Short mmCIF file of C-alpha atoms and ligand atoms in Angstrom, two decimals:
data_model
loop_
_atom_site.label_atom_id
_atom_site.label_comp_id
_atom_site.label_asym_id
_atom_site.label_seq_id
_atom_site.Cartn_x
_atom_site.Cartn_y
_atom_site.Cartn_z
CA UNK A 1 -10.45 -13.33 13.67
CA UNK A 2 -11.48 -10.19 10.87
CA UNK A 3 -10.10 -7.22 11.60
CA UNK A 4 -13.09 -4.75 13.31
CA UNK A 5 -13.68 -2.15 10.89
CA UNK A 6 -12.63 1.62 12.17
CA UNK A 7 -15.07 4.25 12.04
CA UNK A 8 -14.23 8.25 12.76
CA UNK A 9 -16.49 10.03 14.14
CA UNK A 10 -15.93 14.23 13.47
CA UNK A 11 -17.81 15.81 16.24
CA UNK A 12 -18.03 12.42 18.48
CA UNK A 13 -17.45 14.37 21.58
CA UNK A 14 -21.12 16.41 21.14
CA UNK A 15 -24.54 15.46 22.08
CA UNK A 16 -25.33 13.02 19.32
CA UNK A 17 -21.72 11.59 19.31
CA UNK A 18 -21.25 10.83 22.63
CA UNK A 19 -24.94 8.80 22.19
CA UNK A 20 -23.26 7.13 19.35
CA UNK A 21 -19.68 6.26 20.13
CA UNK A 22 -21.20 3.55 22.92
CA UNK A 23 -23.73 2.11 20.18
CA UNK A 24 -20.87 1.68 17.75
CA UNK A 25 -18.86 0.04 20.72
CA UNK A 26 -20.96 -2.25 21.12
CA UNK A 27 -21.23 -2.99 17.63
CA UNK A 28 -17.51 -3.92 18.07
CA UNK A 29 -16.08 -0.85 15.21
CA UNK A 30 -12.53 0.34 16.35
CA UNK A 31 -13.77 4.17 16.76
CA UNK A 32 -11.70 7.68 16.45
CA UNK A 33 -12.60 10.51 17.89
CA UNK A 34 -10.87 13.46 16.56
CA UNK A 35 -11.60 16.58 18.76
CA UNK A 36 -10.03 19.51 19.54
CA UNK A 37 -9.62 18.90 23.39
CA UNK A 38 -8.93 15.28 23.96
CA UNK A 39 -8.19 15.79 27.58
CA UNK A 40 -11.78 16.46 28.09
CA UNK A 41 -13.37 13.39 27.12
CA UNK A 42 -11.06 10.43 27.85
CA UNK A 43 -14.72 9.08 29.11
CA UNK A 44 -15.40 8.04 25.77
CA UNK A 45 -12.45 5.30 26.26
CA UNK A 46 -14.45 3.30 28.66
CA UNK A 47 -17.23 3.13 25.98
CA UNK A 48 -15.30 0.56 24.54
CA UNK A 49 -12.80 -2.19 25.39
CA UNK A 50 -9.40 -0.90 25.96
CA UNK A 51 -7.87 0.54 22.82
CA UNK A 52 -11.42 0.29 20.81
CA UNK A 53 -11.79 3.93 21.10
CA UNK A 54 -9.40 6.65 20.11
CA UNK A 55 -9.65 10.46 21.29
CA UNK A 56 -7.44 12.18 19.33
CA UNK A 57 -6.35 16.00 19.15
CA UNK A 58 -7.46 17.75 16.01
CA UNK A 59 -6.91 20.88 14.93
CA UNK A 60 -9.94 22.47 13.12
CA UNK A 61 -8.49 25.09 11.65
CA UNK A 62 -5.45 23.41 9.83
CA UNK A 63 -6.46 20.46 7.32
CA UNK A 64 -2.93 19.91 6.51
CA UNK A 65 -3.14 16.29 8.54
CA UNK A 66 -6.78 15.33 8.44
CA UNK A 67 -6.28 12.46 5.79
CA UNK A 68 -4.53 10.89 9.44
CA UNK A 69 -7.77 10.71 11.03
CA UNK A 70 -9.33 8.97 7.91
CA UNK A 71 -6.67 7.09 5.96
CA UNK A 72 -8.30 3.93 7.19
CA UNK A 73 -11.85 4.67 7.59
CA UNK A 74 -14.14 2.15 6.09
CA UNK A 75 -16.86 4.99 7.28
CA UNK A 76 -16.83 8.80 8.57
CA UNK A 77 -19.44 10.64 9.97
CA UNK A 78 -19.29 14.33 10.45
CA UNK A 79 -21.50 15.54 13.75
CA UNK A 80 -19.62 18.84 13.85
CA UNK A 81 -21.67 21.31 14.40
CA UNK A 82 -22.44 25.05 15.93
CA UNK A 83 -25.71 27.02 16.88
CA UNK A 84 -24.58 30.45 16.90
CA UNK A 85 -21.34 32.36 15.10
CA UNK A 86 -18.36 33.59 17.38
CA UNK A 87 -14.94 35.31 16.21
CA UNK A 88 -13.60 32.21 15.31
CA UNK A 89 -16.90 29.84 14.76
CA UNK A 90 -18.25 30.87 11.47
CA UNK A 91 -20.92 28.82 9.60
CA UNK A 92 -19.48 28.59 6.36
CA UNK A 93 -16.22 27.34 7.42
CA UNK A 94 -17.94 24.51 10.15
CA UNK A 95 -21.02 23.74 8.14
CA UNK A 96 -19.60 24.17 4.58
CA UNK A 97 -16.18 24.20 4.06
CA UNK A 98 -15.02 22.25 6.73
CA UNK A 99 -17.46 19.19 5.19
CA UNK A 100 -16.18 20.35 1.49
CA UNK A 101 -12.85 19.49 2.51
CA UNK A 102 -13.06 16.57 4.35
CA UNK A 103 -15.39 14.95 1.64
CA UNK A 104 -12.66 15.98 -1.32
CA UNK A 105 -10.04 13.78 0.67
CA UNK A 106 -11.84 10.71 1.24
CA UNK A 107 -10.50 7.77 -0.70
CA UNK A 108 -13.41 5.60 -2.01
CA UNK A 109 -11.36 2.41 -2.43
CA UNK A 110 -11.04 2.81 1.85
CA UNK A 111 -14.12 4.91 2.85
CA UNK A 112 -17.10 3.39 2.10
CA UNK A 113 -19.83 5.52 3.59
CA UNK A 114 -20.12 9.18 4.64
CA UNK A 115 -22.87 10.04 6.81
CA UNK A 116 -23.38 13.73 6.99
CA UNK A 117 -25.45 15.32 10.04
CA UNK A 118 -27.32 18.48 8.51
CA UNK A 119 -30.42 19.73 9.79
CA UNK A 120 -34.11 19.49 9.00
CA UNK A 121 -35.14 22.70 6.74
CA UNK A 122 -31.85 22.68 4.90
CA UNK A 123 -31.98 25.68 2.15
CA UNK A 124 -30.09 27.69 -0.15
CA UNK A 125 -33.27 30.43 -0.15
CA UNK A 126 -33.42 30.69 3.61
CA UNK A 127 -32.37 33.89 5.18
CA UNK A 128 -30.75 32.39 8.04
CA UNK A 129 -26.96 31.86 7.35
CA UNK A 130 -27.17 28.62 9.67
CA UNK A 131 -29.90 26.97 7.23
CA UNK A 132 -28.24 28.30 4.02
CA UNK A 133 -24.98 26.99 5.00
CA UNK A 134 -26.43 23.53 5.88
CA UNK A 135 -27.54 23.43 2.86
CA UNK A 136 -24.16 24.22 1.00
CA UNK A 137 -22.44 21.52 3.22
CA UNK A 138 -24.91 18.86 1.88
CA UNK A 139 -24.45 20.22 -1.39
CA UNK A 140 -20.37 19.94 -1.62
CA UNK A 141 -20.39 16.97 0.45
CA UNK A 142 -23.13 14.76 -2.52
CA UNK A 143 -20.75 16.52 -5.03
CA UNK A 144 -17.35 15.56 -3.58
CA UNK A 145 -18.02 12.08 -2.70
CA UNK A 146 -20.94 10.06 -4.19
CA UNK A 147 -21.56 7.72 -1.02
CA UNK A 148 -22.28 10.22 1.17
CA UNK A 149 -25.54 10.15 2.92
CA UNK A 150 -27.37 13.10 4.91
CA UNK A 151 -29.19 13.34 7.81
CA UNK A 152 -31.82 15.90 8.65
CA UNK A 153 -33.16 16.02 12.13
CA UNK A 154 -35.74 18.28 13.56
CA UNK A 155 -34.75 19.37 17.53
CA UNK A 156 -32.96 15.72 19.55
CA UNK A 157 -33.89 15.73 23.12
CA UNK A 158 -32.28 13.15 25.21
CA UNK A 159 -30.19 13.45 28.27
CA UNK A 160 -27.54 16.38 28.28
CA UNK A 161 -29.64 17.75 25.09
CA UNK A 162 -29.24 21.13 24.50
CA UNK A 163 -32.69 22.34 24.37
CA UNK A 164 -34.59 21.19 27.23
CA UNK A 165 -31.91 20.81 29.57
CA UNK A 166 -31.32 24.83 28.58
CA UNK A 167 -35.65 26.01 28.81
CA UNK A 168 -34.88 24.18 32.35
CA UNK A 169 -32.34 26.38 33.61
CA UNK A 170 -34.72 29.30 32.31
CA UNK A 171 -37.49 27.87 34.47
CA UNK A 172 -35.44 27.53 37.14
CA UNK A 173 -34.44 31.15 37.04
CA UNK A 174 -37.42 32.88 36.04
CA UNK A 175 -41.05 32.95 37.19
CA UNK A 176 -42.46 34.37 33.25
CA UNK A 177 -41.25 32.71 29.95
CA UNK A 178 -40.47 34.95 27.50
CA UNK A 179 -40.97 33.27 23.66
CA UNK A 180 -40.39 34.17 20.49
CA UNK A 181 -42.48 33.13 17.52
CA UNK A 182 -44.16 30.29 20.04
CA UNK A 183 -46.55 29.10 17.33
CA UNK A 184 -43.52 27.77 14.92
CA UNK A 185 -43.81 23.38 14.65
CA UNK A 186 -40.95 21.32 15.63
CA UNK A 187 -41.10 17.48 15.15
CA UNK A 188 -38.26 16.69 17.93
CA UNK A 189 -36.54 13.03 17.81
CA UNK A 190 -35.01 11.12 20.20
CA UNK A 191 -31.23 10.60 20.45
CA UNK A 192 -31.75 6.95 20.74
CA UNK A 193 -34.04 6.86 17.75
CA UNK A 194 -31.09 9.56 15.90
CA UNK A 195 -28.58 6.96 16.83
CA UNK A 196 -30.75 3.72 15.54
CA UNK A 197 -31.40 5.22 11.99
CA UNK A 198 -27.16 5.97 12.34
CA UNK A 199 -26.23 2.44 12.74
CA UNK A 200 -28.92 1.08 10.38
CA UNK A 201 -27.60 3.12 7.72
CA UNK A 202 -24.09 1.96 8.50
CA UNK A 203 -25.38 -1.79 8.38
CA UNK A 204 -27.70 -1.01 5.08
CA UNK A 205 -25.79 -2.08 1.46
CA UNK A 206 -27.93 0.60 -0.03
CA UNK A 207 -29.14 2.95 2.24
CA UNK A 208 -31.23 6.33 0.91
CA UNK A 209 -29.04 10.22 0.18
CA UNK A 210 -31.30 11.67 2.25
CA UNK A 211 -33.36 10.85 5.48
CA UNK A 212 -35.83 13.32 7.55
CA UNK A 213 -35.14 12.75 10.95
CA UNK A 214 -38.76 13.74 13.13
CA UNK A 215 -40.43 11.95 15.87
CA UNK A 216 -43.69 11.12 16.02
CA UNK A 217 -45.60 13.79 17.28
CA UNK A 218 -45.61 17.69 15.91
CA UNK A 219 -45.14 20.24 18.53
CA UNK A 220 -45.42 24.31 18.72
CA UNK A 221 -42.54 25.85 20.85
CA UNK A 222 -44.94 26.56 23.06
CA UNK A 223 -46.59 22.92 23.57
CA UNK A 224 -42.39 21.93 24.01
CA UNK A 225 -42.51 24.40 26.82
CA UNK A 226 -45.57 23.35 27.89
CA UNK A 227 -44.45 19.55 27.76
CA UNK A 228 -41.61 20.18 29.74
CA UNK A 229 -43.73 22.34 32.92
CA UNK A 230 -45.65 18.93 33.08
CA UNK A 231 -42.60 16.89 33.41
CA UNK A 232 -40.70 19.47 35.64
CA UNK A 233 -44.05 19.42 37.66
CA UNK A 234 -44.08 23.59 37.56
CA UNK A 235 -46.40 26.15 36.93
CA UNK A 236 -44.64 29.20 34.42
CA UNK A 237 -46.35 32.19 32.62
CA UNK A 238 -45.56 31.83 29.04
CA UNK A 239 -45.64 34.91 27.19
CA UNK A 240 -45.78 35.10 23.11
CA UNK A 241 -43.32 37.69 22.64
CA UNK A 242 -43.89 39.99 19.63
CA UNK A 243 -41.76 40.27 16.93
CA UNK A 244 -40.35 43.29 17.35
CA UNK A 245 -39.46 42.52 20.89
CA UNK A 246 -37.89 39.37 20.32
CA UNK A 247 -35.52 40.83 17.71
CA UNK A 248 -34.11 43.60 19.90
CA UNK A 249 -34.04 40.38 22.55
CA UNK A 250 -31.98 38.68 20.13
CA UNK A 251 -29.52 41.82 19.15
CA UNK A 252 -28.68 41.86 23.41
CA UNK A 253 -28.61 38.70 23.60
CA UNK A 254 -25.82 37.88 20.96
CA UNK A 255 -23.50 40.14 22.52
CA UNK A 256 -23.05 37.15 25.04
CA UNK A 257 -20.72 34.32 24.70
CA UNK A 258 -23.32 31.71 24.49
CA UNK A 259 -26.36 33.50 23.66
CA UNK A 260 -29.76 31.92 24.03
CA UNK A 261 -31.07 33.17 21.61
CA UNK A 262 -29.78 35.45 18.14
CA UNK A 263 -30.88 37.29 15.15
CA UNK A 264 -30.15 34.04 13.02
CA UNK A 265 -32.05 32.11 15.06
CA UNK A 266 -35.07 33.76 14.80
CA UNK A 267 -35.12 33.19 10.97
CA UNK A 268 -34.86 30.27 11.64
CA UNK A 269 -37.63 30.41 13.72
CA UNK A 270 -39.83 31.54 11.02
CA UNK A 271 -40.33 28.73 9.68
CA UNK A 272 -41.73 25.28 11.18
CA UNK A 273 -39.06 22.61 11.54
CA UNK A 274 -41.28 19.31 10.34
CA UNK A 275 -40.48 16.51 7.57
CA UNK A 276 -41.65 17.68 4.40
CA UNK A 277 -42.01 13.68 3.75
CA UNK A 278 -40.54 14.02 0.43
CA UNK A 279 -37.71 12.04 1.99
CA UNK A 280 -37.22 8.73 4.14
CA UNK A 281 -37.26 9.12 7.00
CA UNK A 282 -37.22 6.28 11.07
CA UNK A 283 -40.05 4.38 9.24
CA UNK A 284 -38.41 3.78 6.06
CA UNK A 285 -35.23 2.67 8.62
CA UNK A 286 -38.08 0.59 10.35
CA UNK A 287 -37.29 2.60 13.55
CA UNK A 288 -40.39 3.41 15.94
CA UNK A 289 -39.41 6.40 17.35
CA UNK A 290 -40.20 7.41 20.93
CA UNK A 291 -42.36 10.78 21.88
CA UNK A 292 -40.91 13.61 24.11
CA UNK A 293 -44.08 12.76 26.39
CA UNK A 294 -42.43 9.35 27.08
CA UNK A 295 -38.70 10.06 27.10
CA UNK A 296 -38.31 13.52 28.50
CA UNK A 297 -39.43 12.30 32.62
CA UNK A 298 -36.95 9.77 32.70
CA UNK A 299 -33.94 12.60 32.28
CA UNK A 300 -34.79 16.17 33.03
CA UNK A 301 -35.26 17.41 36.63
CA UNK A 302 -35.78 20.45 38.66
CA UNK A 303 -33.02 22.09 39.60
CA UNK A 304 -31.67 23.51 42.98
CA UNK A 305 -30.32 26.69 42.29
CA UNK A 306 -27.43 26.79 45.22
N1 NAP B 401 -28.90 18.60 18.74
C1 NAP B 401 -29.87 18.96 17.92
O1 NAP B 401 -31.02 19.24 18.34
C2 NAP B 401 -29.63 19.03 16.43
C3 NAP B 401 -30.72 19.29 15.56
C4 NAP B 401 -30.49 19.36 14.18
C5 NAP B 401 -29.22 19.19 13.68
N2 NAP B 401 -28.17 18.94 14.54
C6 NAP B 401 -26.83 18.77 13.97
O2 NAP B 401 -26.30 17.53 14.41
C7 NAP B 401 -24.89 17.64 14.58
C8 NAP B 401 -24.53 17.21 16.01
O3 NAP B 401 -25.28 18.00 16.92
P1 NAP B 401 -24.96 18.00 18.48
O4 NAP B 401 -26.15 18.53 19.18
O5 NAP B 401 -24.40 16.68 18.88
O6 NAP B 401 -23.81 19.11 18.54
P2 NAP B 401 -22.92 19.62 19.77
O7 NAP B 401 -23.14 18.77 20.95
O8 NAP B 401 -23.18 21.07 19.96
O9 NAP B 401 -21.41 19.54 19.23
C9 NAP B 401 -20.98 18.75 18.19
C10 NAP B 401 -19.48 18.81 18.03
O10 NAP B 401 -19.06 19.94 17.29
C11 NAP B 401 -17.72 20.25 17.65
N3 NAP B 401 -17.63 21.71 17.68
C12 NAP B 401 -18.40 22.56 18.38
N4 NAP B 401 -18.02 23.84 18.14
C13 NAP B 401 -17.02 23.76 17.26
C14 NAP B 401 -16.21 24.73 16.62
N5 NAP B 401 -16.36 26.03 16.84
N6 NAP B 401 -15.26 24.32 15.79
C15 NAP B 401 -15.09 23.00 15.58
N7 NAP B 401 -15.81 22.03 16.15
C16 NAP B 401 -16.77 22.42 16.97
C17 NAP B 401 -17.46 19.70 19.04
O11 NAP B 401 -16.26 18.93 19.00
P3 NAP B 401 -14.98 19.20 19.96
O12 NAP B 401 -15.37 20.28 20.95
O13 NAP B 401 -14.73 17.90 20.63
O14 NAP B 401 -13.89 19.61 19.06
C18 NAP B 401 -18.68 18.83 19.31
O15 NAP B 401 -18.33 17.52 19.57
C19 NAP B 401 -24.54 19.10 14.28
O16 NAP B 401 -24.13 19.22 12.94
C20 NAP B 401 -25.86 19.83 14.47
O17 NAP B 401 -25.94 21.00 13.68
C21 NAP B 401 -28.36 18.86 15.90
#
């Protein structure tokens, strides 16, 4: 019997990766996981059949043995990825230079494909160091290796997402919603759908550089909110914060560990988060994609606050 091809998924522990690693499983791919704490996701194993999928540890901040994690790789995808900066989580080094690297390493007689997880809005204008160094990671990355493919997705929702599951704790806790910029768009996808377009392009001979990832319905914040009370079956206040307020919101807030929300984040904020359909995108994949309205009951519930 052929040898199952190995795949190595960078960042295969997160929210998209975990939704992936099964899909690729049961596409029968031998599947490495390089993460930094392996002893915190040896659930991935049972994804696959025993041996199928290996979680190994990975040091992010020396690249002096990546090439192990790669050497025979017929494709890599890169899901790392971080929301806010810490001491040692910087955006140019996770979104940039940690991409850069890996892509100026790959052998192209071995590694075939390179599939790249950016975000939607990608720029190298924006004022938001997250979008700007998006955008530089998809630039090296094209440069370094000329198979390499991006993806651009809006917001993912899907179980253990990190933005409704995160507005539900909030509802839980607080009677008033507090929102900044409430009117911006978001086109959110479905990890399912995020996952399909991952595994087409894996299967494609000549798949697209670049694919817009929305679903099929454009939201404001505040209709996402809104969306969720229905499916949480609760009544909050929303309240349109001003500018002003939001950004001395922000400069509290990311004095916290895991802040909700930060000074970055509202540029980001400034600008609505929808395909600017000068790209492919699930249709050109011949994905349909599924709607928060249909997806979101079957995974988010109240919570009892004990
Ligand atoms: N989820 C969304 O709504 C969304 C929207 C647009 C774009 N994206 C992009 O899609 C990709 C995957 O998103 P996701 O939601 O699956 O991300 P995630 O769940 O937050 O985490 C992705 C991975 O990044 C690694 N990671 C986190 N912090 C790190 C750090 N400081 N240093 C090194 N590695 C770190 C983690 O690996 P280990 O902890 O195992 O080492 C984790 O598996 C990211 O590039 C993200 O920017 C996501």
């Amino acid at each position: 019997m052929a040898e199952k091809k190995t795949i190595t998924v960078f960042g295969g522990t997160g929210f998209i990766g975990r939704n992936l690693i099964g899909k690729l499983a049961k596409k029968g791919f031998k599947i490495i996981v390089p993460t930094r704490n392996p002893y915190l996701h040896g659930y991935l194993k049972p994804m696959g059949e025993p041996g199928q999928i290996e979680v190994l540890k990975f040091n992010f901040f020396d690249f002096s043995n990546l090439n192990e994690f790669i050497k025979s790789s017929e494709i890599v995808i890169n899901c790392i990825g971080v929301l806010f900066e810490k001491k040692n989580q910087k955006f140019d080094y996770v979104h940039h230079l940690f991409p850069k690297f890996l892509t100026s390493i790959l052998d192209k007689e071995v590694t075939k494909k390179f599939i790249h997880i950016s975000a939607l809005g990608a720029n190298k204008d924006s004022n938001s160091l997250y979008i700007r160094s998006k955008f530089q990671g998809e630039e090296a990355v094209v440069n370094n290796f000329k198979n390499s493919i991006i993806l651009r997705p809006s917001i993912v929702f899907g179980t253990n997402d990190n933005f409704f599951n995160l507005f539900n704790k909030l509802i839980n806790l607080l009677p008033i919603i507090p929102l900044a910029r409430a009117k911006t768009k978001f086109q959110p996808c479905y990890v399912g759908d995020v996952t399909d377009a991952i595994i087409k392009i894996i299967e494609q001979i000549n798949p697209n550089k670049v694919y817009e990832l929305g679903g099929p319905k454009i939201y404001t914040f505040k209709e996402l909110i809104e969306t969720l009370l229905v499916s949480l079956k609760k009544k909050r206040f929303i309240i349109e914060l001003p500018d002003f307020v939001a950004r001395v919101q922000a400069k509290i807030m990311q004095l916290l560990p895991n802040p909700l929300l930060t000074e970055d984040q509202l540029e980001i904020l400034k600008s609505d988060n929808i395909c600017s359909n000068q790209y492919p995108g699930f249709k050109e994949l011949g994905i349909s994609t599924r709607t928060v309205e249909i997806i979101l009951p079957n995974y988010i519930f109240s919570q009892v606050i004990r």
